[in-house]
mmCIF file of C-alpha atoms in Angstrom:
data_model
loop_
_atom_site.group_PDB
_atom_site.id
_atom_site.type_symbol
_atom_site.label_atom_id
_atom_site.label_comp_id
_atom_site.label_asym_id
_atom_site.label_seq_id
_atom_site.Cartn_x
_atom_site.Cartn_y
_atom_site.Cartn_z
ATOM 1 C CA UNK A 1 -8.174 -220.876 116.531
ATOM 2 C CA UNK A 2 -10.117 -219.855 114.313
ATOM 3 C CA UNK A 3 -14.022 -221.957 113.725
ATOM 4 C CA UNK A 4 -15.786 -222.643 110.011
ATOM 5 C CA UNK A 5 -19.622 -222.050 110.565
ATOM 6 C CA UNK A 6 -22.181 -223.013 108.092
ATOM 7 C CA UNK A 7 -26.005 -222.374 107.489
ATOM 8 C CA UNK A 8 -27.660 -224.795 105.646
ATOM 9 C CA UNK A 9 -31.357 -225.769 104.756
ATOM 10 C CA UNK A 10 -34.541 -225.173 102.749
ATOM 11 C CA UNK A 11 -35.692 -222.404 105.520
ATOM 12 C CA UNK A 12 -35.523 -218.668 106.130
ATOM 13 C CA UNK A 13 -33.324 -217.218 108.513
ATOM 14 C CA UNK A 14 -29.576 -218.300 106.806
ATOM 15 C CA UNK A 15 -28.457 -214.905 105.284
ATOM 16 C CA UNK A 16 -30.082 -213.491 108.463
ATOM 17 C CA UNK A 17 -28.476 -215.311 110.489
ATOM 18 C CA UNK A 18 -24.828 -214.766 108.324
ATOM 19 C CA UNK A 19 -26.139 -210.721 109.580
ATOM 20 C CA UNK A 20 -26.608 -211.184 112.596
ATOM 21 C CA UNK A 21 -23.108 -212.611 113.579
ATOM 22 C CA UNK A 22 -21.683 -209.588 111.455
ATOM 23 C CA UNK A 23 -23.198 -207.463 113.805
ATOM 24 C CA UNK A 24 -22.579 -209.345 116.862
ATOM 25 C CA UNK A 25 -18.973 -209.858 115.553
ATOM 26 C CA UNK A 26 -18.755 -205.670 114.760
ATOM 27 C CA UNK A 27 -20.538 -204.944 118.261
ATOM 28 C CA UNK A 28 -17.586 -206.289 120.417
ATOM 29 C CA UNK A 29 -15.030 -204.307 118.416
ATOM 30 C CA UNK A 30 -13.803 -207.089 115.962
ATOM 31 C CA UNK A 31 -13.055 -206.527 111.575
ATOM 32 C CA UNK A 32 -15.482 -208.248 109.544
ATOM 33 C CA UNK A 33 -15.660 -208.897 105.993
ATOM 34 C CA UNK A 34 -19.261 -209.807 104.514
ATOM 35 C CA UNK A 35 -18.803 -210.963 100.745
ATOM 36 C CA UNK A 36 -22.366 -211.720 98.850
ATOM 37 C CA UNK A 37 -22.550 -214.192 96.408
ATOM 38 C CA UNK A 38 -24.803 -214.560 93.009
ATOM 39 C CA UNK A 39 -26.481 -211.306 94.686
ATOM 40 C CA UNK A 40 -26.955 -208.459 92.727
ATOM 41 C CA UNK A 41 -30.233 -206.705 93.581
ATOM 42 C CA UNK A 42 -30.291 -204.320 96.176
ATOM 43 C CA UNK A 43 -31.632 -205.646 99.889
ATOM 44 C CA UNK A 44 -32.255 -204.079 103.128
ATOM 45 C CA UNK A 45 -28.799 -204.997 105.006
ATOM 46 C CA UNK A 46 -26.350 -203.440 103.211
ATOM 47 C CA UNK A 47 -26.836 -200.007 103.911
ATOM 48 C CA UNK A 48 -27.031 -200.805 107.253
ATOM 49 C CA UNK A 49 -23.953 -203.550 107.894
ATOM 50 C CA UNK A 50 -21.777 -200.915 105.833
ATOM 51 C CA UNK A 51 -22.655 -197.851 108.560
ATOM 52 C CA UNK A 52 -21.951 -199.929 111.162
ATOM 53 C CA UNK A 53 -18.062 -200.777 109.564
ATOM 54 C CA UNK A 54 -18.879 -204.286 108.207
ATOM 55 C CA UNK A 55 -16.842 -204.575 104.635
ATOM 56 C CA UNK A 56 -19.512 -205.801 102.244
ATOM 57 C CA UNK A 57 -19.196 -206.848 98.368
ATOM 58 C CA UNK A 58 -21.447 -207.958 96.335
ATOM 59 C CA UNK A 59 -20.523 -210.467 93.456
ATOM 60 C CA UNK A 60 -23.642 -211.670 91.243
ATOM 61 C CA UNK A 61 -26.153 -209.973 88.874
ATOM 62 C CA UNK A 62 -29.624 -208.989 88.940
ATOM 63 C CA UNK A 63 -30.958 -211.954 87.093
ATOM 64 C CA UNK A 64 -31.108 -215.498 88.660
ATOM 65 C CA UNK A 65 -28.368 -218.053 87.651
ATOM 66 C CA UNK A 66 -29.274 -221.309 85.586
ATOM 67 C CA UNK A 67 -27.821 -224.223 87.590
ATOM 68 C CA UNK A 68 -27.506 -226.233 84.719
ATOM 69 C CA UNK A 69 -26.611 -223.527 81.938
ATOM 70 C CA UNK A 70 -24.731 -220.967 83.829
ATOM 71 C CA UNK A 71 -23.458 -217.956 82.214
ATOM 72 C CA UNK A 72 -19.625 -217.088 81.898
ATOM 73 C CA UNK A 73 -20.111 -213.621 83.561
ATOM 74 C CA UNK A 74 -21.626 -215.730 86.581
ATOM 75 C CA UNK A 75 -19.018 -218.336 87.042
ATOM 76 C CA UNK A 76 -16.151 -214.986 86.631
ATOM 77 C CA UNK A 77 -18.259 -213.151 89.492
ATOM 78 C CA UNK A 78 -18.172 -216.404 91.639
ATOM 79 C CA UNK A 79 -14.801 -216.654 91.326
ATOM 80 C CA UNK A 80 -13.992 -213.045 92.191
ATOM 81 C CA UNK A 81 -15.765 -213.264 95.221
ATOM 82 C CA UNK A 82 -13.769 -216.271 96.519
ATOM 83 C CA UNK A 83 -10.431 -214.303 95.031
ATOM 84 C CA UNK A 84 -11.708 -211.347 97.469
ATOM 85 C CA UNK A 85 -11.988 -213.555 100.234
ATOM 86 C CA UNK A 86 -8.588 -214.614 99.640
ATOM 87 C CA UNK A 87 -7.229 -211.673 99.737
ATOM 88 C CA UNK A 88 -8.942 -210.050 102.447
ATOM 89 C CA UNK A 89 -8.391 -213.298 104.613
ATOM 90 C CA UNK A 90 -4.486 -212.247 104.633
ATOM 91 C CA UNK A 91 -5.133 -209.564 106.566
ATOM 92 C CA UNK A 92 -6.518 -211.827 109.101
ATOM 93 C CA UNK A 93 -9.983 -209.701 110.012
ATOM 94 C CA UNK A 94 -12.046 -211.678 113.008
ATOM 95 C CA UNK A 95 -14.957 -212.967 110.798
ATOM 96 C CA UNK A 96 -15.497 -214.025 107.147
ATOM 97 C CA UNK A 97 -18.694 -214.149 105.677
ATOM 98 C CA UNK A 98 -19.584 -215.972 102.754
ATOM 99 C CA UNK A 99 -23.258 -215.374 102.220
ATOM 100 C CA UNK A 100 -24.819 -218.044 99.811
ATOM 101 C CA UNK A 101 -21.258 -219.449 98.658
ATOM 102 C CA UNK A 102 -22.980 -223.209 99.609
ATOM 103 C CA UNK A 103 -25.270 -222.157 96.251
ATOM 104 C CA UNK A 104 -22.978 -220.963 94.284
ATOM 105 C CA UNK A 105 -20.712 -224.323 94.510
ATOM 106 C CA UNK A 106 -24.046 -225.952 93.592
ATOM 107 C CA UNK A 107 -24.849 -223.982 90.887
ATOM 108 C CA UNK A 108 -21.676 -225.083 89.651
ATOM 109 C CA UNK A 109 -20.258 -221.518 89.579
ATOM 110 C CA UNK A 110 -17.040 -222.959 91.807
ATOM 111 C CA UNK A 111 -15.638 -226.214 92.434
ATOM 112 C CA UNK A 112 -16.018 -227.607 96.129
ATOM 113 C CA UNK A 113 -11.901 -228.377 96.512
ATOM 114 C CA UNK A 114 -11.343 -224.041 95.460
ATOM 115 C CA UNK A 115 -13.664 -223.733 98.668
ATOM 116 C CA UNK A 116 -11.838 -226.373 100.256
ATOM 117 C CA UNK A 117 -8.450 -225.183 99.354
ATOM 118 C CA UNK A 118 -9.422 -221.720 100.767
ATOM 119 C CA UNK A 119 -10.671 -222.911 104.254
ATOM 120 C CA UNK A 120 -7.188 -224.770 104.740
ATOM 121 C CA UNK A 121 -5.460 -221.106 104.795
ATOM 122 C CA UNK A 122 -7.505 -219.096 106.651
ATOM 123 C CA UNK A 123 -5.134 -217.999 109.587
ATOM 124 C CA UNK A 124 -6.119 -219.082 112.897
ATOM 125 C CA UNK A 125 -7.453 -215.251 113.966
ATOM 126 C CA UNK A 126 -10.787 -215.774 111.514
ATOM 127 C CA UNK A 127 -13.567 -217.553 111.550
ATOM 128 C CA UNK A 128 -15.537 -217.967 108.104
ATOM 129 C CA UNK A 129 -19.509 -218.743 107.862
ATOM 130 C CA UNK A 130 -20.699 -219.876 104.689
ATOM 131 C CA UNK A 131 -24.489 -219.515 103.966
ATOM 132 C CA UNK A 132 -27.208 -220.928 101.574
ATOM 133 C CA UNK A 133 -29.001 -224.317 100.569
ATOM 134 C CA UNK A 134 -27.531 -227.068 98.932
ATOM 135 C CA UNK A 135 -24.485 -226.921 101.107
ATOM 136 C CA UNK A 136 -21.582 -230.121 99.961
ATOM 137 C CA UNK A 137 -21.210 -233.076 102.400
ATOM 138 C CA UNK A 138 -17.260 -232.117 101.912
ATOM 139 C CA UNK A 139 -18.177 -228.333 103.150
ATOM 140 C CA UNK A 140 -20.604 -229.779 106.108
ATOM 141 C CA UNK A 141 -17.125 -232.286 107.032
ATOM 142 C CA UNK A 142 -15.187 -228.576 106.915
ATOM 143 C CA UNK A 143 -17.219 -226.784 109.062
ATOM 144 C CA UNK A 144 -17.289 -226.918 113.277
ATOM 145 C CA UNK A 145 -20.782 -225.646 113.784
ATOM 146 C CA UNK A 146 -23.523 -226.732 111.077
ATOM 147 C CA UNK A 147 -26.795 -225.876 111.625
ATOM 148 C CA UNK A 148 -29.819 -226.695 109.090
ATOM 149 C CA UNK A 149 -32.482 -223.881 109.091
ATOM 150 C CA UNK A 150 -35.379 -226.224 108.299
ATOM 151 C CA UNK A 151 -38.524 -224.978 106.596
ATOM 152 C CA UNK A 152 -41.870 -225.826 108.585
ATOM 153 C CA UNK A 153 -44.218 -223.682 107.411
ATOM 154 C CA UNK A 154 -43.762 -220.627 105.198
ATOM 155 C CA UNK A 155 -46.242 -218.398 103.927
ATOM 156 C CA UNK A 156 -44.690 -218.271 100.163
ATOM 157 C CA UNK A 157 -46.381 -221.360 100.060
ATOM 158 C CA UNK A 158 -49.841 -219.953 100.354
ATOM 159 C CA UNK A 159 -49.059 -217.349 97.860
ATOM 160 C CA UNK A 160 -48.152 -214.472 99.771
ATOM 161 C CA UNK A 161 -45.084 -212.515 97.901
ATOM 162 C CA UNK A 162 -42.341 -211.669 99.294
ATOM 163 C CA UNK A 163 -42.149 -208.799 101.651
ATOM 164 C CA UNK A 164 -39.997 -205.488 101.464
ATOM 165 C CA UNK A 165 -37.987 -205.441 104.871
ATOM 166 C CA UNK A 166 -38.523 -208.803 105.689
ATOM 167 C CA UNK A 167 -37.615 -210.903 102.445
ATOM 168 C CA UNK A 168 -35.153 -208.406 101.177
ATOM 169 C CA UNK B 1 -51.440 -207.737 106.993
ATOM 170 C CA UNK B 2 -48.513 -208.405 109.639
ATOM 171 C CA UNK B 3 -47.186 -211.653 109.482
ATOM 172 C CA UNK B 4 -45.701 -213.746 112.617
ATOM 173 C CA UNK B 5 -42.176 -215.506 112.050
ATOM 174 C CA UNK B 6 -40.994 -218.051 114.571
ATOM 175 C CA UNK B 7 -37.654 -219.286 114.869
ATOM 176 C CA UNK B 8 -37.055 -222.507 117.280
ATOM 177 C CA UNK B 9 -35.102 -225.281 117.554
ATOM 178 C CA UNK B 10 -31.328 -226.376 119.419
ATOM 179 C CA UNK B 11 -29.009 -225.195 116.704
ATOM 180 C CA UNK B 12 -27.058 -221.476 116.353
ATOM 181 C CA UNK B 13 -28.710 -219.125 114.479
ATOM 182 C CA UNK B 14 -32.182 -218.015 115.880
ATOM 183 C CA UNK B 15 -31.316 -214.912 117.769
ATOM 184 C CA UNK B 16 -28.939 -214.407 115.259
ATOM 185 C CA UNK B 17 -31.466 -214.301 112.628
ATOM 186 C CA UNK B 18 -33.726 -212.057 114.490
ATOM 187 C CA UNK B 19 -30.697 -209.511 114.180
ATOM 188 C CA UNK B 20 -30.281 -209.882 110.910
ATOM 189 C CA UNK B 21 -34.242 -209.676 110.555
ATOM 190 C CA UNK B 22 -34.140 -206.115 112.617
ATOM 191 C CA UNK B 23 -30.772 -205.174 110.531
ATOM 192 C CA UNK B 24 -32.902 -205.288 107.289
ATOM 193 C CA UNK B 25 -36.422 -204.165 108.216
ATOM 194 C CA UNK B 26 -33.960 -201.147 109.287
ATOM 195 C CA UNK B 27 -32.302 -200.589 106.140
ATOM 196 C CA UNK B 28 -35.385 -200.731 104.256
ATOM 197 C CA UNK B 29 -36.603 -197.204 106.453
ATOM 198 C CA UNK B 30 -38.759 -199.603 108.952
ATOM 199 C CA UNK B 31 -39.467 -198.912 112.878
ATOM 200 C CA UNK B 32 -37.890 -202.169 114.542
ATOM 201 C CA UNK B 33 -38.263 -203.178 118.239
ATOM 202 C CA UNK B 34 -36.235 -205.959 119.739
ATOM 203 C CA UNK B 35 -36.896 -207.175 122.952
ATOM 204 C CA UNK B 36 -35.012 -209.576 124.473
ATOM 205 C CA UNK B 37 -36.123 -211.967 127.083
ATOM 206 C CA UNK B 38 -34.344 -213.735 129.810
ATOM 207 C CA UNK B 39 -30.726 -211.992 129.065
ATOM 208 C CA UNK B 40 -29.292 -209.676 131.240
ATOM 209 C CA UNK B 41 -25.548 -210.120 130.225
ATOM 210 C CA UNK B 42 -23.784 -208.010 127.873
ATOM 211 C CA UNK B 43 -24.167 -209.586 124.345
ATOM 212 C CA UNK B 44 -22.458 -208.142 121.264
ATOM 213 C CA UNK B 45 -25.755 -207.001 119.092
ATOM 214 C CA UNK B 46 -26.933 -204.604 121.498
ATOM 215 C CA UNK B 47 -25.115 -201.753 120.756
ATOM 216 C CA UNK B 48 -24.792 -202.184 117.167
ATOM 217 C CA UNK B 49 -28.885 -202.570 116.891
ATOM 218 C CA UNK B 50 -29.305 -199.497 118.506
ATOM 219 C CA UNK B 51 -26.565 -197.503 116.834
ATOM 220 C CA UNK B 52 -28.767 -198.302 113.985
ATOM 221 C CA UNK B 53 -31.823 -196.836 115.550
ATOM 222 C CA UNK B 54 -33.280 -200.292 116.530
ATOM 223 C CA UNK B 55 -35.360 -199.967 119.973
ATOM 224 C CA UNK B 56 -33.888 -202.687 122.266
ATOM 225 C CA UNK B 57 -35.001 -203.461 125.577
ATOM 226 C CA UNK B 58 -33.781 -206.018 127.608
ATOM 227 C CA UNK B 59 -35.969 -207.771 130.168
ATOM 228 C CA UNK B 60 -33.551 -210.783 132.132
ATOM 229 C CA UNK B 61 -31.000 -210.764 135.109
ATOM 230 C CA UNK B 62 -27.629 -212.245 135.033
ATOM 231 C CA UNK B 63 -28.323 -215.524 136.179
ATOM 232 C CA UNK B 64 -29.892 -218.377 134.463
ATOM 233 C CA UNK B 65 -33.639 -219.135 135.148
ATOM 234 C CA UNK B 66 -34.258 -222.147 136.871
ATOM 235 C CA UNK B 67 -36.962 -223.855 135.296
ATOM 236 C CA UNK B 68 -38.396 -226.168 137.698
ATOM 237 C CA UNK B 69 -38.647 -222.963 140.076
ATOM 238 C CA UNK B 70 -38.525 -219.883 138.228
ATOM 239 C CA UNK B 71 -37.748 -216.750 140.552
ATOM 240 C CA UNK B 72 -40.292 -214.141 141.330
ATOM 241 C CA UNK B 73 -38.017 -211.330 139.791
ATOM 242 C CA UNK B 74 -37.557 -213.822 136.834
ATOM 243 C CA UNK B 75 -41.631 -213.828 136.278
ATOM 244 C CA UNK B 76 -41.985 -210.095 136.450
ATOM 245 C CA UNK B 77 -39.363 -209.305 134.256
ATOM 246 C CA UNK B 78 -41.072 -211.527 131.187
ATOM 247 C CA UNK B 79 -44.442 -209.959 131.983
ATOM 248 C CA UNK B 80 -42.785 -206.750 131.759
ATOM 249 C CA UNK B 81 -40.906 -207.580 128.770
ATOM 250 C CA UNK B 82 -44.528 -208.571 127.042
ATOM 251 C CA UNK B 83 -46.228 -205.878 128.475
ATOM 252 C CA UNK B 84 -43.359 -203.485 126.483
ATOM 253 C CA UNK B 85 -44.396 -205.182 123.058
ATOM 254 C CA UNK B 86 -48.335 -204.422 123.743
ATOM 255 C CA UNK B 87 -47.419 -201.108 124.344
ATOM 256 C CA UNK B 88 -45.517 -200.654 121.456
ATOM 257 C CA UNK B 89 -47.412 -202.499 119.650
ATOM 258 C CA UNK B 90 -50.283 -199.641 119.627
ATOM 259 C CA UNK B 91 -47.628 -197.263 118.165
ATOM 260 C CA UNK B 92 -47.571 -199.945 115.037
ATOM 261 C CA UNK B 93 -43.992 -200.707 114.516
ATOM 262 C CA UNK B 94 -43.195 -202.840 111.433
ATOM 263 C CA UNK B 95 -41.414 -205.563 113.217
ATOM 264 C CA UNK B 96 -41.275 -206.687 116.869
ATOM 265 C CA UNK B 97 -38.886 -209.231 117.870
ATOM 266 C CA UNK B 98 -39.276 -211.046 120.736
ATOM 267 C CA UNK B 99 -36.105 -212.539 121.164
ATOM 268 C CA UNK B 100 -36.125 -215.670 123.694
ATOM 269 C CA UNK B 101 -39.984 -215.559 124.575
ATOM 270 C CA UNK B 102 -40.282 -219.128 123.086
ATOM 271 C CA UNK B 103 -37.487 -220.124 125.946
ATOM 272 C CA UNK B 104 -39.476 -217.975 128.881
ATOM 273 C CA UNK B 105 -42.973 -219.818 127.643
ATOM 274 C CA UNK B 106 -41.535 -222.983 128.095
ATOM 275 C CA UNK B 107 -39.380 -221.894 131.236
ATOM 276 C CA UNK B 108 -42.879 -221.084 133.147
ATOM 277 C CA UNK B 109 -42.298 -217.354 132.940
ATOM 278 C CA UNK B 110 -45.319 -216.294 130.970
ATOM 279 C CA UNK B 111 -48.260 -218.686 129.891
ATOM 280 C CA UNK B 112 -48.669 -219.561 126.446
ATOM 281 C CA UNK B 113 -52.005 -217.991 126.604
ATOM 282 C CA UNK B 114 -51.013 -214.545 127.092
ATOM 283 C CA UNK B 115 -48.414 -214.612 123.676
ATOM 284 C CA UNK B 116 -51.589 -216.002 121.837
ATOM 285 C CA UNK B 117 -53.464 -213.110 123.491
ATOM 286 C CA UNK B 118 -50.795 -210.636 122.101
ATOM 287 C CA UNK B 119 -50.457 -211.987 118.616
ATOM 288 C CA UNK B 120 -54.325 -211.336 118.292
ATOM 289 C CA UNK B 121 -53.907 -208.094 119.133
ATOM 290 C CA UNK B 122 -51.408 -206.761 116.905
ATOM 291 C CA UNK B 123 -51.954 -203.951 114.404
ATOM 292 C CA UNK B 124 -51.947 -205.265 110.594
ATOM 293 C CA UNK B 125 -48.763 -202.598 109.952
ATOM 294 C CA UNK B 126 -47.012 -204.873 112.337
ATOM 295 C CA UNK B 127 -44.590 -207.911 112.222
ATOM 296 C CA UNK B 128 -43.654 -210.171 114.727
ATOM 297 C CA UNK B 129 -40.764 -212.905 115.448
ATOM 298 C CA UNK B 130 -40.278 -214.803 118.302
ATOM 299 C CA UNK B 131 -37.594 -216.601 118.804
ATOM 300 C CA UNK B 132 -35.851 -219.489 120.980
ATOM 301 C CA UNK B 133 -35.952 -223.267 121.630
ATOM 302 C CA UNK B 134 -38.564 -225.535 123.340
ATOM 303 C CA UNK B 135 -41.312 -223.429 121.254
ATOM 304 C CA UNK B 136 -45.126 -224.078 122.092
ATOM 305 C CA UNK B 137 -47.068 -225.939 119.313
ATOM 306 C CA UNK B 138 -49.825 -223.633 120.204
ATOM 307 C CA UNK B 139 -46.873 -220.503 118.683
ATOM 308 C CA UNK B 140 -46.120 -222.946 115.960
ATOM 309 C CA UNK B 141 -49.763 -223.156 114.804
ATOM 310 C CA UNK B 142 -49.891 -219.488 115.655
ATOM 311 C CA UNK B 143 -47.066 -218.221 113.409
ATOM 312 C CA UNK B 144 -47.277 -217.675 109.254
ATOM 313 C CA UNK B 145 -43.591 -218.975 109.011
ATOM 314 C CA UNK B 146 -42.186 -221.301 111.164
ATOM 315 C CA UNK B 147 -37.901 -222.272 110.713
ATOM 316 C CA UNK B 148 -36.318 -224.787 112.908
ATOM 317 C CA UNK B 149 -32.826 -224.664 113.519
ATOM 318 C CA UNK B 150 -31.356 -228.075 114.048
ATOM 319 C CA UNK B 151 -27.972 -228.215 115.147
ATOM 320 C CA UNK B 152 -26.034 -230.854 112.730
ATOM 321 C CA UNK B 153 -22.642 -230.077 114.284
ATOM 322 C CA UNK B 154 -21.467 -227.962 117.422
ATOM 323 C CA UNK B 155 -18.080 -226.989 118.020
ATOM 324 C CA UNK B 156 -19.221 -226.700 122.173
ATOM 325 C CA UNK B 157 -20.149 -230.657 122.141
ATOM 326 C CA UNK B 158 -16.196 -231.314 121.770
ATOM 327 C CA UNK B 159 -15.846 -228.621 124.650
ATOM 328 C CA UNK B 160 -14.801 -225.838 122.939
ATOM 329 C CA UNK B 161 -16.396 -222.934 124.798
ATOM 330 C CA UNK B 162 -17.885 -219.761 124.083
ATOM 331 C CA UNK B 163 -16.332 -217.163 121.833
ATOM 332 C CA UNK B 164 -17.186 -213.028 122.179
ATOM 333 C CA UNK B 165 -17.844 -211.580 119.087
ATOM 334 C CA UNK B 166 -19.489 -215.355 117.963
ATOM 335 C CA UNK B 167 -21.637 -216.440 120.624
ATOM 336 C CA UNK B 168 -22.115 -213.118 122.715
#
């Protein structure tokens, strides 16, 4: 049967982590669908996960989303991205990933029961991992593996900027 | 200046992350080395990584380590696996992962001492990560950024068991 995963957590290493089992997943032969969410700019892993076969799209803009005031063309691009995972999850590929979906339901971009509603018909061939911060006590009930990636010490907080290659 | 990323703690996700932190320092045009540390068993990533032109080298048998009373073979293949990353280091990679080192510090394969003695010696061009459970607060205070991955919820505490393509 097929297992719900979900990174959660204030710390680095949760869309890295949503990479990581793409590749793993790719590496012992298996279809894998990696949708992006409220991500528009480019970062290093695309280029890569699509040469090595993983299905990537990308649904979000370049600027950042306003949690409380969020634009129409955000909420639409939300919404495509679960309606792509939908669709794609019909043809039953080995792992789903939703990279920062847990945001965009807290952002307000999608409703917790539309993620609900699509875990409950995933067939029993794929496994989904949803990714990012702020993850729903309903999606953390969902899931079979949760694990929080908890910040302990990061050096944003001494004012170092975010690196190319590491950051994005 | 290089920065040193640590990754500990008993949830999924740390060598994962690692991946995903090779995956992108790839894309973005970067020399990666990942060495892993205390695996000998085939595990997904590996061929993937170096499809991608990652450098992976693998320093572990096939059995587990017994910690109480590590094997000889066990000891030499750490050293060798940190003796790998100073000599690469010299050629200034931008990121060296040592996947698993935190597990072989604490597993009495290599002293924390020599890691510290490593991490002061590597080039400013050049990143590190270590990764794995049971890390050293001598690494913690060592490192720049510092996640810990608590496991909230494991599908293997209701005795599900390992999955390919998820967990290897």
């Amino acid at each position: 049967m097929g297992l719900i995963y979900l990174f959660t957590g204030n710390g680095k290493g949760k869309t890295e982590a949503g990479i990581g089992m793409a590749v793993r997943a790719r590496g012992q032969g298996n279809r894998v669908v990696f949708i992006q969410f409220m991500k528009g700019l480019p970062t290093g892993e695309i280029e890569p996960l699509k040469e090595l076969g993983v299905e990537v799209y990308r649904f979000g803009t370049e600027n950042f989303v306003d949690f409380k005031n969020p634009s129409k063309e955000d909420v639409e691009l939300a919404h495509k991205g679960l309606e792509k995972a939908r669709e794609l999850a019909k043809e039953k590929p080995f792992l789903i990933v939703l990279d920062e979906i847990n945001v965009a339901v807290a952002a307000n971009l999608i409703d917790t029961e539309e993620v609900l509603d699509f875990l409950k018909t995933i067939p029993d061939e794929t496994n989904v991992l949803l990714t990012g911060r702020y993850a729903k006590k309903e999606l953390l009930d969902a899931a079979d593996l949760v694990t929080e990636m908890k910040e302990i010490k990061h050096y944003f907080k001494k004012g170092v900027p975010a690196k190319e290659g590491i950051d994005y």
